[in-house]
């Protein structure tokens, strides 16, 4: 429908004659510059009429507006002014009224200032380039014979040597913008909605959803209220690692966050609320969302004191006792909150029944530091929540969850409920020394290969048999488990489901003592069952301890330390699924699986 | 007296045979060899079934006017931040620094699709503050219409840091589409028409850049700001704000899609027939040789008396 009604003519050579027919020129002295700026504008027709426009900008779908004759244009918008059509009256660089704009050659008021010009900032104003001959106003500077330069301004027709150009145009508005819809009383809202889909300030400040629900209890993810009509807050890291104190905690959303806080002890030790214990204990929670909901105080479950060196002692604390942070020394602040762990019990009605908090208070001993704080919140059911075992998958293992391990006794397998008490790996610490300091351990996670280690100083390795035993203890950890469940939900009383950890170290044959250099756990696992829900099962687990065969001095190659590594590798032994037909065709000629690709 | 060919016409010779003869067997074998091998040849030479194709389209992109800005103001890690999310701004507390932002989207070729976003951001700073790093996150509404209708909300993320405090950061880049798997050839594809940042969430974790980027990069269809040359201008005068100038273009994208059934068939048919023509010609010659020379016995029935019917 929108084929232009303009007449296209094949223009070969005969159009070259229609050049500068009515050229007006005026010459003025200026110096010569060299700058090519072309300014085009679409030649507008005088009266836009409602024809079939090929509109590329969205036209309003509202029925009430007819662009040329708006029913009742709003007073501010009114009618559109008549468009400027002739090229010589368009001067886009003429921005100062009745003052000469420098280097603006089309500015009519510039007569004397022309000698200051170096170039024309706009040297060409033309109409549509698609016309075979269109009006062009061109401005240029030229040097005359006596060294002065003069402005040559000319308005004329310029031929277009394109083969497909528009010779004459009888379609109104074909080369101009479609007339915009002027807003009226009735169409203003729909026009406004159409053109302002996104803008600043469109975010509505939403009412918290807690107040919109009818039920008295909380629902998942809702913020919990406190007795003073505030919100229960749990600091968390937001866009940076810094603690954001005003972040609320969501009901039933288990959350653990580690964030940092920059502290100057002199200034902040006793005055900064997030460092003191009662910020986290002196909270009265509302059991539900109602005004008359019961008030649940936070009970202090345990307080652990941590020294500067990192040793922890549990503190017997009576109810309501508070340990405010105290500045003992300009660079020693005691009783600073390091870890906060809330445990909330909830009822099936969505009400909070009990809140308890465990805290770790510590001493920090630097005048200015970035303090790391940990915050945890867990929700347990009112009845039977404590005994819940956190599972690593059901029935197969889930990637990224710890292995289940145990020890065989006469009655069967004994395993710990604590997820931290499982097969674990040495974790690299800042001290790096295998024989010194408390060693940190990280649980072995299913299907996650990892490596870590520590260093052994050769001067410590004098007493070989002692060092051997110490290193083995360090590498294996305290109470190393003997068995690993092949399934996550292997029962404790069915020992056949538990795999023994095979071991290559034979302590009996150690007539010449050897130092273990690495402990490597090799876990073979397989997937079976359906492709959609495969079950992961551990097939075998092997502990490979490498010991030195030559002297330690040779191994360390002159340096005084030796690195001891501890690693785990998970080897999938399951056969990968292959693409193929659901039922193999019985024709012996073998066709590739995607031979009938779009059909099957 | 020279002779010349005044006219010619082919003469049709029919060869007839009964069903249980060698000629019938030959015919069956020839038919099989004519029509099946081209299929195998076309398939084995790869690309028989077209599984991925591309088209060009300029997307309809709108800046959603959602912004998140984090600037480190010293080397110790102090920062100022601002966003268009009220919840986050409330949480930021003393770190909130409201900049002056001006935005303009341009349609340069007047085709109704925006081509360029100009964003200017002036971040006022206190005398003791300097800007060492900038993280800027902008969200866009991104639409494609030509094959399948794609409606999604996407992200542009700029991160720049320098050891020297800056006065200005200039970014000029393209908002490029990245896809992992081809789009469907028709239908509405709006699984990603969800907010990249959940601005209604009161929880700090909703604004964690880790979480935002992780869930965003999980998507099949994302946009990425390709800005290979950010310009970091040093030497900020005291009292003047830190400036971010961004020019983000919305270029024409080459989008890959999975062709529909008939498009796949069409291209397979072209390949099959072009190979089949060669086989037809070859086996036509073989058949003619076999029957003309009576290699296999068949009864030729010459044109004789043509019955005009």
PDB file of N, CA and C in Angstrom, chain A residues 2 30 33 40 50 60 89 106 145 150 182 184 189 191 197 212 237 256 262 267 324 340 362 390 392 394 421 441 508:
ATOM      1  N   UNK A   2       2.036   1.118   0.533  1.00  0.00           N
ATOM      2  CA  UNK A   2       2.780   2.333   0.749  1.00  0.00           C
ATOM      3  C   UNK A   2       3.869   2.541  -0.274  1.00  0.00           C
ATOM      4  N   UNK A  30      36.772  37.337   2.965  1.00  0.00           N
ATOM      5  CA  UNK A  30      37.198  36.626   4.174  1.00  0.00           C
ATOM      6  C   UNK A  30      38.391  35.775   3.795  1.00  0.00           C
ATOM      7  N   UNK A  33      39.123  28.856   4.481  1.00  0.00           N
ATOM      8  CA  UNK A  33      39.235  27.712   5.388  1.00  0.00           C
ATOM      9  C   UNK A  33      38.870  26.460   4.634  1.00  0.00           C
ATOM     10  N   UNK A  40      21.684  18.512   5.702  1.00  0.00           N
ATOM     11  CA  UNK A  40      20.526  18.120   4.905  1.00  0.00           C
ATOM     12  C   UNK A  40      19.257  18.299   5.716  1.00  0.00           C
ATOM     13  N   UNK A  50      -3.864  13.838   5.543  1.00  0.00           N
ATOM     14  CA  UNK A  50      -3.929  12.442   5.962  1.00  0.00           C
ATOM     15  C   UNK A  50      -3.982  11.485   4.775  1.00  0.00           C
ATOM     16  N   UNK A  60      -0.218   6.433  16.912  1.00  0.00           N
ATOM     17  CA  UNK A  60      -1.077   6.016  18.024  1.00  0.00           C
ATOM     18  C   UNK A  60      -2.248   5.176  17.514  1.00  0.00           C
ATOM     19  N   UNK A  89      16.516  29.563   3.506  1.00  0.00           N
ATOM     20  CA  UNK A  89      16.078  30.149   4.771  1.00  0.00           C
ATOM     21  C   UNK A  89      16.436  29.273   5.963  1.00  0.00           C
ATOM     22  N   UNK A 106      25.923  31.194   6.552  1.00  0.00           N
ATOM     23  CA  UNK A 106      24.572  31.502   6.121  1.00  0.00           C
ATOM     24  C   UNK A 106      23.905  32.543   7.011  1.00  0.00           C
ATOM     25  N   UNK A 145      42.059  37.690  -6.041  1.00  0.00           N
ATOM     26  CA  UNK A 145      43.393  37.908  -6.624  1.00  0.00           C
ATOM     27  C   UNK A 145      44.250  38.784  -5.743  1.00  0.00           C
ATOM     28  N   UNK A 150      36.677  35.795  -0.129  1.00  0.00           N
ATOM     29  CA  UNK A 150      35.304  36.276  -0.190  1.00  0.00           C
ATOM     30  C   UNK A 150      34.349  35.106  -0.027  1.00  0.00           C
ATOM     31  N   UNK A 182      -1.517  15.299  17.638  1.00  0.00           N
ATOM     32  CA  UNK A 182      -1.532  16.312  18.689  1.00  0.00           C
ATOM     33  C   UNK A 182      -2.395  15.805  19.834  1.00  0.00           C
ATOM     34  N   UNK A 184      -5.030  15.495  22.612  1.00  0.00           N
ATOM     35  CA  UNK A 184      -6.289  16.128  22.969  1.00  0.00           C
ATOM     36  C   UNK A 184      -6.654  15.660  24.369  1.00  0.00           C
ATOM     37  N   UNK A 189      -3.826  10.599  27.679  1.00  0.00           N
ATOM     38  CA  UNK A 189      -3.343   9.508  28.521  1.00  0.00           C
ATOM     39  C   UNK A 189      -2.772   8.369  27.692  1.00  0.00           C
ATOM     40  N   UNK A 191      -1.573   8.539  24.638  1.00  0.00           N
ATOM     41  CA  UNK A 191      -0.319   8.973  24.019  1.00  0.00           C
ATOM     42  C   UNK A 191       0.803   8.976  25.033  1.00  0.00           C
ATOM     43  N   UNK A 197       7.353   4.638  28.004  1.00  0.00           N
ATOM     44  CA  UNK A 197       7.353   3.316  28.620  1.00  0.00           C
ATOM     45  C   UNK A 197       8.381   3.242  29.740  1.00  0.00           C
ATOM     46  N   UNK A 212       0.059  -6.826  53.037  1.00  0.00           N
ATOM     47  CA  UNK A 212      -1.031  -7.062  52.104  1.00  0.00           C
ATOM     48  C   UNK A 212      -1.706  -8.401  52.352  1.00  0.00           C
ATOM     49  N   UNK A 237      26.153  -8.531  52.976  1.00  0.00           N
ATOM     50  CA  UNK A 237      26.920  -7.787  51.977  1.00  0.00           C
ATOM     51  C   UNK A 237      26.024  -7.546  50.782  1.00  0.00           C
ATOM     52  N   UNK A 256      23.285 -17.131  55.145  1.00  0.00           N
ATOM     53  CA  UNK A 256      24.535 -16.904  55.864  1.00  0.00           C
ATOM     54  C   UNK A 256      25.352 -15.940  55.040  1.00  0.00           C
ATOM     55  N   UNK A 262      34.776  -1.574  58.302  1.00  0.00           N
ATOM     56  CA  UNK A 262      36.019  -0.859  58.613  1.00  0.00           C
ATOM     57  C   UNK A 262      35.876  -0.198  59.962  1.00  0.00           C
ATOM     58  N   UNK A 267      37.827   4.984  68.046  1.00  0.00           N
ATOM     59  CA  UNK A 267      36.611   5.729  67.786  1.00  0.00           C
ATOM     60  C   UNK A 267      35.388   4.833  67.916  1.00  0.00           C
ATOM     61  N   UNK A 324      29.436  -5.684  76.827  1.00  0.00           N
ATOM     62  CA  UNK A 324      29.679  -4.630  75.828  1.00  0.00           C
ATOM     63  C   UNK A 324      31.147  -4.617  75.426  1.00  0.00           C
ATOM     64  N   UNK A 340      27.392 -14.208  64.483  1.00  0.00           N
ATOM     65  CA  UNK A 340      26.043 -14.239  65.036  1.00  0.00           C
ATOM     66  C   UNK A 340      25.283 -15.335  64.307  1.00  0.00           C
ATOM     67  N   UNK A 362      34.985 -11.647  70.166  1.00  0.00           N
ATOM     68  CA  UNK A 362      36.429 -11.776  70.072  1.00  0.00           C
ATOM     69  C   UNK A 362      37.129 -10.484  70.404  1.00  0.00           C
ATOM     70  N   UNK A 390      20.760 -33.023  57.730  1.00  0.00           N
ATOM     71  CA  UNK A 390      20.905 -32.390  56.429  1.00  0.00           C
ATOM     72  C   UNK A 390      21.460 -33.423  55.475  1.00  0.00           C
ATOM     73  N   UNK A 392      22.740 -35.064  51.789  1.00  0.00           N
ATOM     74  CA  UNK A 392      23.541 -34.654  50.623  1.00  0.00           C
ATOM     75  C   UNK A 392      22.937 -35.179  49.339  1.00  0.00           C
ATOM     76  N   UNK A 394      19.210 -37.362  47.598  1.00  0.00           N
ATOM     77  CA  UNK A 394      18.305 -38.471  47.869  1.00  0.00           C
ATOM     78  C   UNK A 394      17.864 -39.059  46.539  1.00  0.00           C
ATOM     79  N   UNK A 421      31.561 -33.145  60.291  1.00  0.00           N
ATOM     80  CA  UNK A 421      32.385 -34.260  60.733  1.00  0.00           C
ATOM     81  C   UNK A 421      32.353 -35.348  59.674  1.00  0.00           C
ATOM     82  N   UNK A 441      40.402 -27.527  58.115  1.00  0.00           N
ATOM     83  CA  UNK A 441      40.040 -28.597  57.188  1.00  0.00           C
ATOM     84  C   UNK A 441      38.746 -28.233  56.487  1.00  0.00           C
ATOM     85  N   UNK A 508      53.322 -51.811  58.487  1.00  0.00           N
ATOM     86  CA  UNK A 508      54.151 -52.879  59.015  1.00  0.00           C
ATOM     87  C   UNK A 508      55.511 -52.973  58.345  1.00  0.00           C
TER      88      UNK A 508
END
